[in-house]
Amino acid sequence: MTARAITTSGLTRRFGDLVAVDDVSLEIPRGGVIGLVGPNGSGKSTTIRILLGLIRPSAGTAEVLGRPIADPSRYADRVGALIESPAFIPTLSARRNLASLALLRGLPDTRVDEVLHIVDLRDRADDDVRTYSHGMKQRLGIAMALLPDPDLLILDEPTNGLDPAGIVEIRSLLKRLAADGRTVIVSSHLLSELEAAADYVVVIRFGALLFAGPLAELMRQARTGVEVEPEHPADAARLAKLFAAQGWASEMTGDTLRVQVDPERAAELNRAAQGASIVLRRLAPRTQSLEDVFLQMTTVAATTDTTVRKAA
Amino acid sequence: MASSAISLDQPRTMRASTSPAIVRAVRSELARLTRRTFLGTETLIVAALTLLATIATFYGAANASGEDGFGPAMMGAVLEAPGGIVVTVQGAATLLGIVVLAFAATAVAVDYSTGFIRLLVQAEPRRWRLIAGKAMALAGLTVGAAALATLVGVAASFVMAGLTGVSTAAWTSDLLGTVGATFVNLSLGLMVWGAIGFAIAVITRSTAAAIAGGIGYVLVIENLLGLLNQDLAQWLPGSAITALVAGGNATLGYGTALGLAAGYTLLGLIVSLAVFQRRDITA
């Protein structure tokens, strides 16, 4: 059994002049929750479709569960996916939608009941899907992805339309599946969700790979600092000059200063402020979230792209 | 939920079906195609059209003026002949063909419009099996539609003959043979229509475009071609289907019509398969 869920090498897909996936080479380990992150139109869905055999690459190679994507039939029964939005026949019940796929995959009827139970749709399983709420349709989409009891599960925005309780349930389900040794790839724009669940992160922008590695490694790029708010807003500018004189860079947002120092040095900031007779209302350590790191990373990439384009 | 991941090299204990993949593909299609909104609508339309065609034919024969040389006597003679019992079914064949074309196109296009096609291709990446499964399932429904139309047409013909005074004495001389042959020929003819709708829908991925294209071709383009070149027109799909359903006619013998119909069906399926195999699934 291969140690990698997905391996790509120079994977590229062009649609005319548009390069949707640009020379992506990465290795995604087996097991755990993998976050696939990128702005809209960054090539996440195209990459997923290539891996599932729905779209052919223009160049490059890839393997899914150790099998080449040139023959998806060799891994199709190990992979389940929810791409972009749930797909279903609206005038059929959830049970018959699932049964149609179960028949095609050669799965027993009992599996349909199992996945309906997992996503908590049993009570409405025999109603036409057109009568479902958005969240229920999303659950059905997840049930369809779970149907083959996959080793590799790929879910695009799985918590779309779910209420807070549903989001918690899905997050818990993903963690359970990963704990079972499965690989769960989750594409989401809710980065806080991924931060809570992902072990490994892949960041894509303009079809190109920006980062692929453990979440902890990505978060090491997160800048730490201290947020400082003087009691009197008028003191904010004076405080910034004071910190600058000490060699501590800061940026002002409203009345709050974000000082780029190790949070361990918060007491030094306080003492410096007191020395200048400035009373602080708030002094709080701050670490960038995944969202901050992502925005920073994609903004830097965008700036670089623009610079390169201008230079060209 | 299973408690542990399963190795790629282990057989899956969950897999229960030992049916061949193609049988699974047909059953999967039937599970969707037999939904009441699809099958129910097709059944109603086929039955209603056949009934209307039968009523119109018998009342038309009873009320015809004879000025066009096809008056009550001549039409009555056609209806009272041994094959008179299936005249209305044969007459309704083109309308029924359009219905079958529309439903075949819908069956294909709805998979694209709903995005279900990506689930199907994920589940069965050997795309030819999906095409073959859908074609076989639709062929089964088409045979059912032909059977329904034949039954309704025959039953209604007996009723209408009684109401309009048409003699049915000759109908029973070879009732099973006549009705059976009409059923078979109608089934084959409708399958050609279905294959046309199927192919156009695979190419256009749109129900509306497929129906408009199919009907537009048969009702407009083929008639225009016929006006331009009569010799060419007899070889075109619409003429071939008409001749096939009638068991052969003055322009095309039965064997030729059957060969042409088989050729057009095969062409439709080959085009569908070629397009579906190569095209990206972006739905």
Coordinates of C-alpha atoms in Angstrom, one line a residue:
Chain A
M1 CA 0.0 0.0 0.0
T2 CA 1.5 3.4 -1.0
A3 CA 2.2 5.9 1.7
R4 CA 0.8 8.7 -0.4
A5 CA -2.8 9.4 -1.2
I6 CA -2.0 11.6 -4.1
T7 CA 1.1 12.3 -6.1
T8 CA 1.3 14.8 -9.0
S9 CA 4.2 15.7 -11.2
G10 CA 4.0 18.8 -13.5
L11 CA 0.2 18.5 -13.6
T12 CA -1.1 21.1 -16.0
R13 CA -4.4 21.9 -17.5
R14 CA -5.0 24.6 -20.1
F15 CA -8.4 25.8 -21.4
G16 CA -7.3 27.8 -24.4
D17 CA -5.1 30.6 -23.1
L18 CA -6.2 30.0 -19.6
V19 CA -3.9 27.9 -17.4
A20 CA -6.2 26.5 -14.8
V21 CA -3.7 24.1 -13.3
D22 CA -0.1 25.2 -13.7
D23 CA 2.7 22.7 -13.4
V24 CA 1.6 21.4 -10.0
S25 CA 3.9 18.8 -8.3
L26 CA 2.9 17.7 -4.9
E27 CA 2.6 14.7 -2.6
I28 CA -0.2 14.3 -0.2
P29 CA 0.3 11.7 2.5
R30 CA -2.3 9.0 3.3
G31 CA -4.4 9.5 6.4
G32 CA -5.6 12.6 8.0
V33 CA -7.6 15.7 7.0
I34 CA -6.0 17.6 4.1
G35 CA -7.1 21.2 3.6
L36 CA -7.2 22.4 0.0
V37 CA -7.1 26.2 0.0
G38 CA -7.2 28.8 -2.7
P39 CA -9.3 31.8 -3.8
N40 CA -12.2 31.3 -6.1
G41 CA -11.0 30.3 -9.6
S42 CA -7.6 29.2 -8.3
G43 CA -7.8 25.7 -9.9
K44 CA -8.9 23.6 -6.9
S45 CA -11.9 22.1 -8.6
T46 CA -10.1 21.5 -11.9
T47 CA -7.3 19.7 -10.0
I48 CA -9.9 17.6 -8.2
R49 CA -11.7 16.8 -11.5
I50 CA -8.4 15.7 -13.0
L51 CA -7.7 13.4 -10.1
L52 CA -11.1 11.9 -10.4
G53 CA -10.8 11.2 -14.1
L54 CA -13.4 13.7 -15.2
I55 CA -11.0 16.0 -16.9
R56 CA -7.8 15.0 -18.7
P57 CA -4.6 16.9 -18.0
S58 CA -2.8 18.8 -20.7
A59 CA 0.5 17.8 -19.3
G60 CA 2.0 16.0 -16.3
T61 CA 1.1 12.8 -14.5
A62 CA -0.6 12.0 -11.2
E63 CA -1.4 9.0 -9.1
V64 CA -4.3 8.5 -6.7
L65 CA -3.8 5.8 -4.0
G66 CA -0.8 4.7 -6.0
R67 CA -2.7 4.2 -9.2
P68 CA -2.2 6.3 -12.4
I69 CA -5.0 8.7 -13.2
A70 CA -4.8 7.5 -16.8
D71 CA -7.0 4.6 -15.6
P72 CA -9.4 5.9 -12.9
S73 CA -11.2 2.5 -12.9
R74 CA -8.3 1.2 -10.8
Y75 CA -9.1 3.4 -7.9
A76 CA -12.7 4.5 -8.5
D77 CA -14.2 2.2 -5.9
R78 CA -11.8 3.6 -3.2
V79 CA -12.6 7.2 -3.8
G80 CA -15.7 9.3 -3.0
A81 CA -16.2 12.9 -3.8
L82 CA -18.5 15.9 -3.5
I83 CA -17.4 18.4 -6.1
E84 CA -18.6 22.0 -6.0
S85 CA -22.2 21.3 -5.2
P86 CA -24.3 18.2 -4.5
A87 CA -25.6 16.5 -7.6
F88 CA -28.9 14.6 -7.6
I89 CA -32.0 14.0 -9.6
P90 CA -34.5 16.3 -7.8
T91 CA -37.6 14.3 -8.6
L92 CA -36.1 11.2 -7.0
S93 CA -35.9 10.5 -3.3
A94 CA -32.5 10.5 -1.5
R95 CA -32.8 6.8 -1.2
R96 CA -33.3 6.2 -4.9
N97 CA -30.6 8.7 -5.9
L98 CA -28.2 6.7 -3.6
A99 CA -29.6 3.4 -4.8
S100 CA -28.9 4.3 -8.4
L101 CA -25.2 5.0 -7.5
A102 CA -25.1 1.9 -5.3
L103 CA -26.4 -0.3 -8.1
L104 CA -23.7 1.2 -10.5
R105 CA -21.0 0.5 -7.9
G106 CA -22.3 -2.9 -7.1
L107 CA -22.9 -2.1 -3.5
P108 CA -25.6 -3.7 -1.4
D109 CA -28.8 -1.8 -0.4
T110 CA -27.7 -1.9 3.2
R111 CA -25.0 0.6 2.4
V112 CA -27.6 3.1 1.3
D113 CA -29.2 2.9 4.7
E114 CA -25.8 3.2 6.4
V115 CA -24.9 6.4 4.7
L116 CA -28.4 7.8 5.2
H117 CA -27.9 7.1 8.9
I118 CA -24.4 8.7 8.9
V119 CA -25.7 12.0 7.5
D120 CA -28.9 11.8 9.5
L121 CA -31.3 11.8 6.5
R122 CA -33.2 8.6 7.3
D123 CA -36.4 10.4 8.3
R124 CA -36.7 12.2 4.9
A125 CA -35.0 9.5 2.8
D126 CA -38.1 8.7 0.8
D127 CA -39.1 12.3 0.0
D128 CA -38.2 13.8 -3.3
V129 CA -34.9 15.7 -3.0
R130 CA -36.5 18.8 -4.5
T131 CA -38.3 19.3 -1.2
Y132 CA -35.1 19.3 0.8
S133 CA -33.5 22.3 2.4
H134 CA -30.0 23.4 1.2
G135 CA -28.4 21.8 4.2
M136 CA -30.2 18.5 3.6
K137 CA -29.0 18.5 0.0
Q138 CA -25.5 19.1 1.2
R139 CA -25.9 16.1 3.6
L140 CA -27.1 14.0 0.6
G141 CA -24.0 15.1 -1.3
I142 CA -21.8 13.9 1.5
A143 CA -23.7 10.6 1.7
M144 CA -23.1 10.1 -2.0
A145 CA -19.4 10.6 -1.4
L146 CA -19.4 8.2 1.5
L147 CA -21.2 5.5 -0.4
P148 CA -18.2 3.5 -1.5
D149 CA -16.8 3.6 2.0
P150 CA -13.8 5.4 0.5
D151 CA -10.1 5.3 1.5
L152 CA -9.9 8.8 -0.1
L153 CA -12.7 11.2 0.4
I154 CA -12.7 14.5 -1.4
L155 CA -15.2 17.1 -0.3
D156 CA -15.6 20.5 -1.8
E157 CA -17.1 23.0 0.6
P158 CA -18.8 20.2 2.7
T159 CA -20.3 22.6 5.3
N160 CA -22.0 24.9 2.7
G161 CA -25.5 25.6 3.9
L162 CA -25.2 23.7 7.1
D163 CA -26.4 25.2 10.4
P164 CA -23.8 25.5 13.2
A165 CA -24.8 22.1 14.7
G166 CA -24.5 20.5 11.2
I167 CA -21.0 22.0 10.8
V168 CA -19.9 20.6 14.1
E169 CA -21.3 17.2 13.1
I170 CA -19.5 17.2 9.7
R171 CA -16.2 18.3 11.3
S172 CA -16.5 15.5 13.8
L173 CA -17.3 13.0 11.0
L174 CA -14.3 14.1 9.0
K175 CA -12.1 13.7 12.0
R176 CA -13.6 10.2 12.7
L177 CA -13.0 9.2 9.1
A178 CA -9.4 10.5 9.3
A179 CA -8.9 8.7 12.6
D180 CA -9.9 5.5 10.8
G181 CA -6.9 5.9 8.6
R182 CA -8.7 7.4 5.6
T183 CA -7.5 10.5 3.7
V184 CA -10.1 13.3 3.7
I185 CA -9.3 16.2 1.4
V186 CA -11.5 19.2 2.2
S187 CA -11.7 22.3 0.1
S188 CA -13.2 25.2 1.9
H189 CA -13.2 28.9 2.0
L190 CA -13.9 28.7 5.8
L191 CA -10.3 28.7 6.8
S192 CA -11.2 28.6 10.5
E193 CA -12.9 25.3 9.7
L194 CA -9.7 23.9 8.1
E195 CA -7.6 25.3 10.9
A196 CA -9.7 23.3 13.4
A197 CA -9.6 20.1 11.4
A198 CA -6.7 19.9 8.9
D199 CA -3.4 18.1 9.5
Y200 CA -1.9 19.0 6.1
V201 CA -2.6 22.0 3.9
V202 CA -2.3 22.6 0.1
V203 CA -2.5 26.2 -1.0
I204 CA -3.1 27.0 -4.7
R205 CA -3.4 30.3 -6.4
F206 CA -3.8 31.0 -10.2
G207 CA -3.5 27.2 -10.7
A208 CA 0.0 27.2 -9.2
L209 CA 1.0 25.5 -5.9
L210 CA 2.1 28.0 -3.2
F211 CA 2.4 25.6 -0.3
A212 CA 1.9 21.9 0.5
G213 CA 2.9 20.6 3.9
P214 CA 1.8 20.1 7.5
L215 CA -0.5 22.8 8.9
A216 CA 2.0 23.3 11.7
E217 CA 4.7 24.1 9.2
L218 CA 2.4 26.7 7.4
M219 CA 1.5 28.2 10.7
R220 CA 5.2 28.7 11.5
Q221 CA 4.9 31.5 8.9
A222 CA 2.3 33.1 11.0
R223 CA 3.6 36.4 12.5
T224 CA 3.2 36.9 16.2
G225 CA 2.9 40.2 18.0
V226 CA 1.2 42.2 20.6
E227 CA -1.8 44.4 20.3
V228 CA -1.6 47.5 22.4
E229 CA -4.4 50.0 23.0
P230 CA -3.8 53.2 25.0
E231 CA -6.5 54.4 27.4
H232 CA -6.5 57.8 25.5
P233 CA -6.7 57.4 21.7
A234 CA -4.6 60.6 21.4
D235 CA -1.7 58.7 22.8
A236 CA -1.6 56.1 20.1
A237 CA 0.7 58.0 17.7
R238 CA 3.1 59.0 20.6
L239 CA 3.2 55.3 21.6
A240 CA 4.1 54.3 18.1
K241 CA 7.0 56.7 18.0
L242 CA 8.1 55.5 21.4
F243 CA 8.1 51.8 20.3
A244 CA 9.9 52.8 17.1
A245 CA 12.6 54.4 19.1
Q246 CA 13.0 51.1 20.9
G247 CA 13.3 49.3 17.5
W248 CA 9.8 47.7 17.7
A249 CA 7.9 48.0 14.4
S250 CA 4.2 48.6 14.7
E251 CA 1.2 49.3 12.6
M252 CA -1.7 51.4 13.7
T253 CA -5.3 50.2 13.1
G254 CA -7.7 52.8 14.6
D255 CA -6.5 53.3 18.2
T256 CA -4.8 50.0 18.3
L257 CA -1.1 49.3 17.7
R258 CA 0.0 45.9 16.4
V259 CA 3.6 45.7 17.6
Q260 CA 5.8 43.1 15.9
V261 CA 7.5 41.6 18.9
D262 CA 7.5 38.3 20.6
P263 CA 4.5 38.2 23.0
E264 CA 7.0 37.2 25.7
R265 CA 8.1 40.8 25.7
A266 CA 4.7 42.3 26.4
A267 CA 5.9 43.4 29.9
E268 CA 8.7 45.5 28.3
L269 CA 6.1 47.3 26.1
N270 CA 4.0 48.0 29.2
R271 CA 7.0 49.3 31.1
A272 CA 8.0 51.6 28.1
A273 CA 4.4 53.0 28.0
Q274 CA 4.4 53.6 31.8
G275 CA 7.7 55.3 31.5
A276 CA 6.1 57.8 29.1
S277 CA 3.1 58.2 31.4
I278 CA 0.8 56.4 28.9
V279 CA -1.8 54.1 30.5
L280 CA -2.7 51.0 28.5
R281 CA -6.3 49.9 28.3
R282 CA -5.3 46.6 26.6
L283 CA -2.2 44.5 26.0
A284 CA -2.8 41.2 24.3
P285 CA -0.7 38.7 22.5
R286 CA -1.8 38.1 18.9
T287 CA -0.9 35.2 16.5
Q288 CA -2.0 35.3 12.9
S289 CA -4.7 32.9 12.0
L290 CA -4.6 30.5 9.0
E291 CA -6.8 33.1 7.2
D292 CA -4.2 35.8 7.9
V293 CA -1.4 33.6 6.7
F294 CA -3.3 32.6 3.6
L295 CA -4.2 36.2 2.8
Q296 CA -0.6 37.2 3.3
M297 CA 0.7 34.3 1.2
T298 CA -1.8 34.9 -1.7
T299 CA -1.3 38.7 -1.5
V300 CA 2.5 38.3 -1.7
A301 CA 2.0 35.9 -4.7
A302 CA -0.4 38.4 -6.4
T303 CA 2.1 41.2 -5.9
T304 CA 4.9 39.1 -7.3
D305 CA 2.7 38.1 -10.2
T306 CA 1.9 41.7 -10.9
T307 CA 5.5 42.8 -10.6
V308 CA 6.6 40.0 -13.0
R309 CA 3.9 40.9 -15.5
K310 CA 4.8 44.6 -15.3
A311 CA 8.5 43.7 -15.8
A312 CA 7.6 41.5 -18.8
Chain B
M1 CA -19.1 3.2 9.4
A2 CA -16.3 0.7 8.9
S3 CA -13.7 1.0 11.7
S4 CA -10.6 0.8 9.6
A5 CA -9.3 1.8 6.2
I6 CA -9.1 -1.0 3.7
S7 CA -6.0 -1.8 1.8
L8 CA -6.2 -1.4 -1.9
D9 CA -5.0 -5.0 -2.2
Q10 CA -7.8 -6.4 -0.1
P11 CA -11.1 -7.5 -1.5
R12 CA -14.0 -5.3 -0.3
T13 CA -16.3 -7.2 1.8
M14 CA -19.0 -4.6 1.3
R15 CA -19.3 -5.3 -2.4
A16 CA -22.3 -7.6 -2.7
S17 CA -23.2 -7.6 -6.4
T18 CA -21.6 -10.1 -8.6
S19 CA -23.5 -8.9 -11.6
P20 CA -21.5 -7.9 -14.7
A21 CA -20.7 -4.2 -14.7
I22 CA -22.9 -3.6 -17.8
V23 CA -25.9 -5.2 -16.0
R24 CA -25.2 -2.9 -13.0
A25 CA -25.1 0.1 -15.4
V26 CA -28.5 -0.8 -16.9
R27 CA -30.1 -1.3 -13.5
S28 CA -28.6 2.0 -12.2
E29 CA -30.1 3.8 -15.3
L30 CA -33.5 2.1 -14.8
A31 CA -33.6 3.2 -11.1
R32 CA -33.5 6.8 -12.4
L33 CA -35.5 6.5 -15.6
T34 CA -38.4 4.7 -14.0
R35 CA -39.1 7.7 -11.7
R36 CA -42.8 8.6 -11.9
T37 CA -42.3 12.1 -13.4
F38 CA -40.3 10.6 -16.3
L39 CA -41.9 7.3 -17.0
G40 CA -45.4 8.4 -16.0
T41 CA -45.3 11.4 -18.3
E42 CA -44.0 9.3 -21.2
T43 CA -46.7 6.7 -20.6
L44 CA -49.4 9.3 -20.6
I45 CA -48.2 11.0 -23.7
V46 CA -47.7 7.8 -25.7
A47 CA -51.2 6.5 -24.7
A48 CA -52.9 9.9 -25.4
L49 CA -51.2 10.4 -28.8
T50 CA -52.1 6.9 -30.0
L51 CA -55.7 7.4 -28.8
L52 CA -56.0 10.7 -30.5
A53 CA -54.5 9.4 -33.7
T54 CA -56.9 6.5 -33.7
I55 CA -60.0 8.6 -33.0
A56 CA -58.9 11.2 -35.6
T57 CA -58.3 8.5 -38.3
F58 CA -61.6 6.7 -37.8
Y59 CA -63.7 9.9 -37.6
G60 CA -61.7 11.4 -40.5
A61 CA -62.5 8.3 -42.6
A62 CA -66.2 8.6 -41.7
N63 CA -66.3 12.3 -42.5
A64 CA -64.0 12.5 -45.5
S65 CA -65.5 14.3 -48.5
G66 CA -63.8 12.2 -51.2
E67 CA -62.7 15.3 -53.2
D68 CA -59.1 14.5 -52.8
G69 CA -59.6 10.9 -54.1
F70 CA -59.2 9.5 -50.7
G71 CA -62.8 9.5 -49.6
P72 CA -64.8 7.4 -47.2
A73 CA -64.8 4.4 -49.5
M74 CA -61.0 4.3 -50.0
M75 CA -60.2 5.0 -46.4
G76 CA -62.8 2.6 -45.3
A77 CA -61.3 0.0 -47.5
V78 CA -57.8 0.6 -45.9
L79 CA -59.3 0.3 -42.4
E80 CA -61.3 -2.7 -43.2
A81 CA -58.3 -4.6 -44.7
P82 CA -56.5 -7.2 -42.6
G83 CA -53.9 -4.6 -41.6
G84 CA -56.5 -2.0 -40.8
I85 CA -56.3 -2.7 -37.1
V86 CA -52.7 -1.3 -37.0
V87 CA -53.2 1.6 -39.5
T88 CA -53.6 4.1 -36.7
V89 CA -50.5 2.9 -34.8
Q90 CA -48.5 3.2 -38.0
G91 CA -49.9 6.6 -38.6
A92 CA -48.9 7.8 -35.1
A93 CA -45.4 6.5 -35.5
T94 CA -43.8 9.8 -36.3
L95 CA -45.5 11.6 -33.4
L96 CA -44.5 8.8 -31.1
G97 CA -41.0 9.0 -32.5
I98 CA -40.8 12.6 -31.6
V99 CA -41.9 11.7 -28.0
V100 CA -39.2 9.0 -27.8
L101 CA -36.6 11.4 -29.1
A102 CA -37.6 14.0 -26.6
F103 CA -37.5 11.5 -23.7
A104 CA -34.2 10.0 -24.8
A105 CA -32.7 13.5 -25.0
T106 CA -34.1 14.4 -21.6
A107 CA -32.7 11.2 -20.1
V108 CA -29.2 12.1 -21.3
A109 CA -29.3 15.9 -20.8
V110 CA -30.7 15.8 -17.2
D111 CA -27.5 14.0 -16.1
Y112 CA -25.6 17.1 -17.3
S113 CA -28.0 19.7 -16.1
T114 CA -28.0 18.2 -12.6
G115 CA -24.3 17.4 -12.5
F116 CA -25.2 13.7 -11.8
I117 CA -23.0 12.8 -14.7
R118 CA -19.9 13.5 -12.6
L119 CA -21.1 11.0 -10.0
L120 CA -21.7 8.4 -12.7
V121 CA -18.3 8.8 -14.2
Q122 CA -16.6 8.7 -10.8
A123 CA -18.5 5.5 -10.0
E124 CA -17.8 3.9 -13.4
P125 CA -14.9 5.5 -15.2
R126 CA -15.2 3.1 -18.1
R127 CA -17.5 5.5 -19.9
W128 CA -18.5 3.1 -22.7
R129 CA -20.3 1.1 -20.0
L130 CA -22.4 4.2 -19.0
I131 CA -23.3 4.9 -22.6
A132 CA -24.2 1.2 -23.2
G133 CA -26.1 1.0 -19.9
K134 CA -28.2 4.1 -20.7
A135 CA -28.8 3.0 -24.3
M136 CA -30.0 -0.4 -23.2
A137 CA -32.2 1.0 -20.5
L138 CA -33.7 3.5 -22.9
A139 CA -34.2 0.7 -25.5
G140 CA -36.1 -1.3 -22.9
L141 CA -38.4 1.7 -22.2
T142 CA -38.8 2.3 -25.9
V143 CA -40.0 -1.3 -26.4
G144 CA -42.4 -0.7 -23.5
A145 CA -43.7 2.5 -25.2
A146 CA -44.2 0.6 -28.5
A147 CA -46.1 -2.1 -26.7
L148 CA -48.3 0.4 -25.0
A149 CA -48.9 2.3 -28.2
T150 CA -49.8 -1.0 -30.0
L151 CA -52.1 -2.1 -27.3
V152 CA -53.9 1.3 -27.1
G153 CA -54.1 1.6 -30.8
V154 CA -55.5 -1.9 -31.3
A155 CA -58.0 -1.6 -28.5
A156 CA -59.1 1.8 -29.5
S157 CA -59.4 0.7 -33.2
F158 CA -61.9 -2.0 -32.2
V159 CA -63.9 0.6 -30.2
M160 CA -63.8 3.2 -33.0
A161 CA -64.7 0.6 -35.7
G162 CA -67.8 -0.2 -33.7
L163 CA -68.6 3.5 -33.3
T164 CA -68.0 4.5 -37.0
G165 CA -69.4 1.3 -38.7
V166 CA -66.0 0.0 -40.0
S167 CA -66.1 -3.8 -40.5
T168 CA -63.5 -5.7 -38.4
A169 CA -64.1 -9.1 -40.1
A170 CA -60.8 -9.1 -41.8
W171 CA -58.8 -8.0 -38.8
T172 CA -58.9 -11.3 -37.1
S173 CA -57.6 -13.4 -40.0
D174 CA -54.0 -13.0 -38.8
L175 CA -54.4 -10.8 -35.7
L176 CA -51.4 -11.9 -33.8
G177 CA -49.1 -11.8 -36.8
T178 CA -50.2 -8.3 -37.9
V179 CA -50.1 -6.8 -34.4
G180 CA -46.8 -8.6 -33.6
A181 CA -45.1 -7.4 -36.7
T182 CA -46.3 -3.8 -36.1
F183 CA -45.1 -3.9 -32.5
V184 CA -41.7 -5.1 -33.6
N185 CA -41.4 -2.6 -36.5
L186 CA -42.7 0.2 -34.3
S187 CA -40.1 -0.7 -31.6
L188 CA -37.3 -0.6 -34.1
G189 CA -38.5 2.6 -35.6
L190 CA -38.8 4.3 -32.2
M191 CA -35.3 3.1 -31.3
V192 CA -33.9 5.0 -34.3
W193 CA -35.7 8.1 -33.1
G194 CA -34.3 7.5 -29.6
A195 CA -30.8 7.1 -30.9
I196 CA -31.1 10.4 -32.7
G197 CA -32.2 12.2 -29.6
F198 CA -29.6 10.4 -27.5
A199 CA -26.7 11.4 -29.9
I200 CA -27.8 15.0 -30.1
A201 CA -28.2 15.3 -26.3
V202 CA -24.7 13.8 -25.8
I203 CA -23.3 16.4 -28.2
T204 CA -25.3 19.4 -27.0
R205 CA -25.7 18.4 -23.3
S206 CA -29.0 20.3 -23.4
T207 CA -32.5 18.9 -23.4
A208 CA -34.0 21.9 -25.3
A209 CA -31.2 21.9 -27.9
A210 CA -31.5 18.2 -28.4
I211 CA -35.3 18.2 -28.8
A212 CA -35.3 21.3 -31.0
G213 CA -32.5 19.9 -33.1
G214 CA -34.1 16.4 -33.5
I215 CA -37.5 17.6 -34.3
G216 CA -36.2 20.5 -36.4
Y217 CA -34.2 18.1 -38.5
V218 CA -37.0 15.6 -39.1
L219 CA -39.8 18.0 -39.7
V220 CA -38.0 20.8 -41.4
I221 CA -34.6 19.9 -42.8
E222 CA -35.4 16.4 -44.0
N223 CA -38.6 17.8 -45.8
L224 CA -36.5 20.6 -47.4
L225 CA -33.9 18.0 -48.5
G226 CA -36.8 16.0 -49.9
L227 CA -38.0 18.9 -51.9
L228 CA -34.5 19.5 -53.3
N229 CA -33.7 15.9 -54.1
Q230 CA -36.4 13.2 -54.0
D231 CA -33.9 10.4 -54.6
L232 CA -31.8 11.4 -51.6
A233 CA -34.9 11.9 -49.4
Q234 CA -35.9 8.2 -49.4
W235 CA -32.5 7.3 -47.7
L236 CA -32.8 9.8 -44.9
P237 CA -33.7 8.7 -41.3
G238 CA -37.3 10.0 -41.3
S239 CA -38.2 8.2 -44.6
A240 CA -36.4 5.0 -43.5
I241 CA -38.3 5.0 -40.2
T242 CA -41.6 5.6 -41.9
A243 CA -41.0 2.7 -44.3
L244 CA -39.7 0.4 -41.5
V245 CA -42.8 1.0 -39.3
A246 CA -45.1 0.3 -42.3
G247 CA -43.2 -2.9 -43.0
G248 CA -41.9 -1.5 -46.2
N249 CA -43.5 0.9 -48.6
A250 CA -43.5 2.1 -52.2
T251 CA -40.2 3.9 -51.9
L252 CA -38.2 1.6 -49.6
G253 CA -38.5 -2.2 -49.2
Y254 CA -38.6 -3.6 -45.6
G255 CA -35.1 -5.0 -45.8
T256 CA -33.6 -1.8 -47.0
A257 CA -35.5 0.2 -44.4
L258 CA -34.3 -2.2 -41.7
G259 CA -30.7 -1.9 -42.8
L260 CA -30.9 1.9 -42.9
A261 CA -32.5 2.1 -39.5
A262 CA -29.9 -0.2 -38.0
G263 CA -27.2 1.9 -39.7
Y264 CA -28.6 5.2 -38.3
T265 CA -28.9 3.7 -34.8
L266 CA -25.4 2.4 -34.9
L267 CA -24.1 5.7 -36.2
G268 CA -25.9 7.6 -33.4
L269 CA -24.5 5.3 -30.7
I270 CA -20.9 5.5 -32.2
V271 CA -21.1 9.3 -32.3
S272 CA -22.4 9.4 -28.8
L273 CA -19.6 7.1 -27.5
A274 CA -16.9 8.9 -29.4
V275 CA -18.0 12.3 -28.0
F276 CA -18.6 11.0 -24.5
Q277 CA -15.3 9.2 -24.3
R278 CA -13.2 12.2 -25.3
R279 CA -15.0 15.1 -23.6
D280 CA -14.2 16.6 -20.3
I281 CA -16.9 16.3 -17.6
T282 CA -17.3 20.0 -16.6
A283 CA -20.9 19.8 -15.5

